[in-house]
Amino acid sequence: MTTPGSPCSEHTIRRRVFFYEVDSAGIVHFSNYFRYMEEAEHALWRAAGLSIAHREAGVGFPRVAASFEYKRPLRFEDEVDIRIRITAISQRSMKYTCELTRDGEAIAIGSATIVCVTQQPDKSMKAVTIPLGIASRFAVSAGAAS
Amino acid sequence: MTTPGSPCSEHTIRRRVFFYEVDSAGIVHFSNYFRYMEEAEHALWRAAGLSIAHREAGVGFPRVAASFEYKRPLRFEDEVDIRIRITAISQRSMKYTCELTRDGEAIAIGSATIVCVTQQPDKSMKAVTIPLGIASRFAVSAGAAS
Amino acid sequence: MTTPGSPCSEHTIRRRVFFYEVDSAGIVHFSNYFRYMEEAEHALWRAAGLSIAHREAGVGFPRVAASFEYKRPLRFEDEVDIRIRITAISQRSMKYTCELTRDGEAIAIGSATIVCVTQQPDKSMKAVTIPLGIASRFAVSAGAAS
Amino acid sequence: MTTPGSPCSEHTIRRRVFFYEVDSAGIVHFSNYFRYMEEAEHALWRAAGLSIAHREAGVGFPRVAASFEYKRPLRFEDEVDIRIRITAISQRSMKYTCELTRDGEAIAIGSATIVCVTQQPDKSMKAVTIPLGIASRFAVSAGAAS
């Protein structure tokens, strides 16, 4: 839960599985879990009063790592809860874990690490300090060690 | 076929159906045909010595219309031929038809219209004349009336 | 609006644009509009007390045609209303139109035709009459002629 | 390289980045790397004379884990080499690593674990021994320890 003004450390969205996300084995294609995680991440940023795509600060947040462990399949029209939590914040990066559940049953658990970068004139990316206006809006989740 | 230096009017690519493109009915999801058409379109542009994403000219080519008629399903690992032809070129737009076949058998037929635009300061788009360096590389397909 | 028990003829969903749906031109990729239309279609079926994927009846509903006209671009985090209406019902097929709007402003208009099929032993598809339990749940939208 | 008849332990495909795979930051969306890995995996299976979707044996191969580390961005029309290698084979599972390179430069490194399952009457999945006709076609890559 987010007290207005206080930093955000986690967020949960509920979302229904779309037909085009299900593969010919009748289950959500494993690549789509990474998109679900991103949806929850961006909802977390909105809950923090931010948009991950706001370019005013001239920075972007590409991923340097992402993973999922799959426990149970998801099927068409299932309603899934996607809970994202911040597990670490450093000067230039942030780590998340992401739990997918359906009616409280564990579906999958994922993680991702994003890094704050600016794009160089040659289009390469360089890691930089997360702007204070962004970093101050987030905090590590108390439950992250559990 | 393209004689080097002469304008391009059509192009065909062959491509295998990927697993993640197939839905739970065991057939390629209908939305992916539009992506196949785009792949052939961009291959046509490359055959013309161009990249549709080159922003030097400051123009972009969003779609104003796209359609497909579906005749037979495509399945996992099918090899499909995607033939795109230019059916009309005007000062600011270009029209394509796109035929998908598998071993010569008709799978689907589509169309798309792209318009040359520049982005305004307020981020809205304004139709402009296709730059000569681009327009001169394309011609209407002789078979387009068939 | 749907009176419980009465047939459904239209449905509207609101949905936010996800980051992974936006292309490098900063606008929703044109292929994703077809997925948005499908989301609204399946929500219409749910409002009618049905699931388009229920295979009990042994039938499926592939598309034989789909199209979109694009009027204005959609961008990341936009909220879009997706309204689908039934414009025609025949013994074996159903036609939809689909209007996308953002704050009442027209974004795109699409259409699709689905056909009721059974899969033959050789995996080919054969058009069949829409089962009464499905057909009786839908009606042509009064506003469809507008 | 695969000597006909001998088991397969690795495979490399080259593939161009499609426009619809690039996000609004101008780089391939991180979720698509998992699709690239799957493309290489299925090409490996074809090189072994198999199709991962052949259901004759009544088994499927869902993923229980997948991960990627991202080193450099991929952009539209880049040509990327996707090399997949088998790093472990057990009675019921198989592990891969996947290296993406562009002109020899490291782009990303991933991994995945698939498990052989049958679907139970209640639609849940149960891990089973990989059929001999499949297991005998694969071997752990000699270079996998490197």
PDB file of N, CA and C in Angstrom, chain A residues 15-19 22 28 74-80 102, chain C residues 42-43 45-46 50-54:
ATOM      1  N   ARG A  15      -4.866  -8.993 -13.577  1.00  0.00           N
ATOM      2  CA  ARG A  15      -5.034  -8.888 -15.019  1.00  0.00           C
ATOM      3  C   ARG A  15      -5.439 -10.238 -15.591  1.00  0.00           C
ATOM      4  N   ARG A  16      -6.279 -10.199 -16.617  1.00  0.00           N
ATOM      5  CA  ARG A  16      -6.809 -11.410 -17.222  1.00  0.00           C
ATOM      6  C   ARG A  16      -5.905 -11.830 -18.385  1.00  0.00           C
ATOM      7  N   VAL A  17      -5.722 -13.107 -18.555  1.00  0.00           N
ATOM      8  CA  VAL A  17      -4.902 -13.610 -19.669  1.00  0.00           C
ATOM      9  C   VAL A  17      -5.647 -13.412 -20.985  1.00  0.00           C
ATOM     10  N   PHE A  18      -4.973 -12.796 -21.958  1.00  0.00           N
ATOM     11  CA  PHE A  18      -5.560 -12.585 -23.272  1.00  0.00           C
ATOM     12  C   PHE A  18      -5.323 -13.817 -24.165  1.00  0.00           C
ATOM     13  N   PHE A  19      -6.215 -13.988 -25.121  1.00  0.00           N
ATOM     14  CA  PHE A  19      -6.142 -15.148 -26.018  1.00  0.00           C
ATOM     15  C   PHE A  19      -4.808 -15.208 -26.760  1.00  0.00           C
ATOM     16  N   VAL A  22      -1.615 -16.962 -25.305  1.00  0.00           N
ATOM     17  CA  VAL A  22      -1.623 -18.403 -25.028  1.00  0.00           C
ATOM     18  C   VAL A  22      -1.064 -19.133 -26.249  1.00  0.00           C
ATOM     19  N   VAL A  28      -0.022 -19.898 -21.264  1.00  0.00           N
ATOM     20  CA  VAL A  28       0.606 -18.614 -21.593  1.00  0.00           C
ATOM     21  C   VAL A  28       2.071 -18.848 -21.975  1.00  0.00           C
ATOM     22  N   LEU A  74      -0.506 -20.950 -16.753  1.00  0.00           N
ATOM     23  CA  LEU A  74      -1.632 -20.014 -16.820  1.00  0.00           C
ATOM     24  C   LEU A  74      -2.399 -20.295 -18.100  1.00  0.00           C
ATOM     25  N   ARG A  75      -3.727 -20.178 -18.034  1.00  0.00           N
ATOM     26  CA  ARG A  75      -4.541 -20.463 -19.212  1.00  0.00           C
ATOM     27  C   ARG A  75      -5.426 -19.272 -19.595  1.00  0.00           C
ATOM     28  N   PHE A  76      -6.003 -19.346 -20.774  1.00  0.00           N
ATOM     29  CA  PHE A  76      -6.849 -18.288 -21.307  1.00  0.00           C
ATOM     30  C   PHE A  76      -7.937 -17.880 -20.298  1.00  0.00           C
ATOM     31  N   GLU A  77      -8.064 -16.593 -20.113  1.00  0.00           N
ATOM     32  CA  GLU A  77      -9.087 -15.967 -19.255  1.00  0.00           C
ATOM     33  C   GLU A  77      -8.830 -16.146 -17.765  1.00  0.00           C
ATOM     34  N   ASP A  78      -7.734 -16.812 -17.388  1.00  0.00           N
ATOM     35  CA  ASP A  78      -7.340 -16.816 -15.976  1.00  0.00           C
ATOM     36  C   ASP A  78      -7.135 -15.380 -15.508  1.00  0.00           C
ATOM     37  N   GLU A  79      -7.459 -15.143 -14.238  1.00  0.00           N
ATOM     38  CA  GLU A  79      -7.118 -13.857 -13.639  1.00  0.00           C
ATOM     39  C   GLU A  79      -5.883 -14.059 -12.781  1.00  0.00           C
ATOM     40  N   VAL A  80      -4.865 -13.267 -13.043  1.00  0.00           N
ATOM     41  CA  VAL A  80      -3.590 -13.448 -12.369  1.00  0.00           C
ATOM     42  C   VAL A  80      -3.225 -12.178 -11.606  1.00  0.00           C
ATOM     43  N   ARG A 102      -2.508 -17.053  -8.705  1.00  0.00           N
ATOM     44  CA  ARG A 102      -3.889 -17.147  -9.189  1.00  0.00           C
ATOM     45  C   ARG A 102      -4.705 -17.724  -8.036  1.00  0.00           C
TER      46      ARG A 102
ATOM     47  N   HIS C  42     -13.584 -10.690 -26.870  1.00  0.00           N
ATOM     48  CA  HIS C  42     -13.696 -11.746 -25.875  1.00  0.00           C
ATOM     49  C   HIS C  42     -14.405 -11.247 -24.618  1.00  0.00           C
ATOM     50  N   ALA C  43     -14.245  -9.956 -24.321  1.00  0.00           N
ATOM     51  CA  ALA C  43     -14.998  -9.364 -23.209  1.00  0.00           C
ATOM     52  C   ALA C  43     -16.488  -9.345 -23.544  1.00  0.00           C
ATOM     53  N   TRP C  45     -17.994 -11.564 -25.396  1.00  0.00           N
ATOM     54  CA  TRP C  45     -18.440 -12.962 -25.215  1.00  0.00           C
ATOM     55  C   TRP C  45     -18.627 -13.283 -23.729  1.00  0.00           C
ATOM     56  N   ARG C  46     -17.712 -12.776 -22.914  1.00  0.00           N
ATOM     57  CA  ARG C  46     -17.881 -13.008 -21.471  1.00  0.00           C
ATOM     58  C   ARG C  46     -19.138 -12.308 -20.952  1.00  0.00           C
ATOM     59  N   LEU C  50     -20.422 -16.300 -22.176  1.00  0.00           N
ATOM     60  CA  LEU C  50     -19.729 -17.314 -22.975  1.00  0.00           C
ATOM     61  C   LEU C  50     -18.225 -17.109 -22.916  1.00  0.00           C
ATOM     62  N   SER C  51     -17.485 -18.131 -23.310  1.00  0.00           N
ATOM     63  CA  SER C  51     -16.064 -17.968 -23.570  1.00  0.00           C
ATOM     64  C   SER C  51     -15.814 -18.416 -24.994  1.00  0.00           C
ATOM     65  N   ILE C  52     -15.097 -17.590 -25.759  1.00  0.00           N
ATOM     66  CA  ILE C  52     -14.881 -17.930 -27.168  1.00  0.00           C
ATOM     67  C   ILE C  52     -14.040 -19.196 -27.303  1.00  0.00           C
ATOM     68  N   ALA C  53     -13.391 -19.574 -26.218  1.00  0.00           N
ATOM     69  CA  ALA C  53     -12.509 -20.746 -26.293  1.00  0.00           C
ATOM     70  C   ALA C  53     -13.164 -22.014 -25.772  1.00  0.00           C
ATOM     71  N   HIS C  54     -14.421 -21.919 -25.306  1.00  0.00           N
ATOM     72  CA  HIS C  54     -15.054 -23.143 -24.815  1.00  0.00           C
ATOM     73  C   HIS C  54     -15.240 -24.112 -25.958  1.00  0.00           C
TER      74      HIS C  54
END
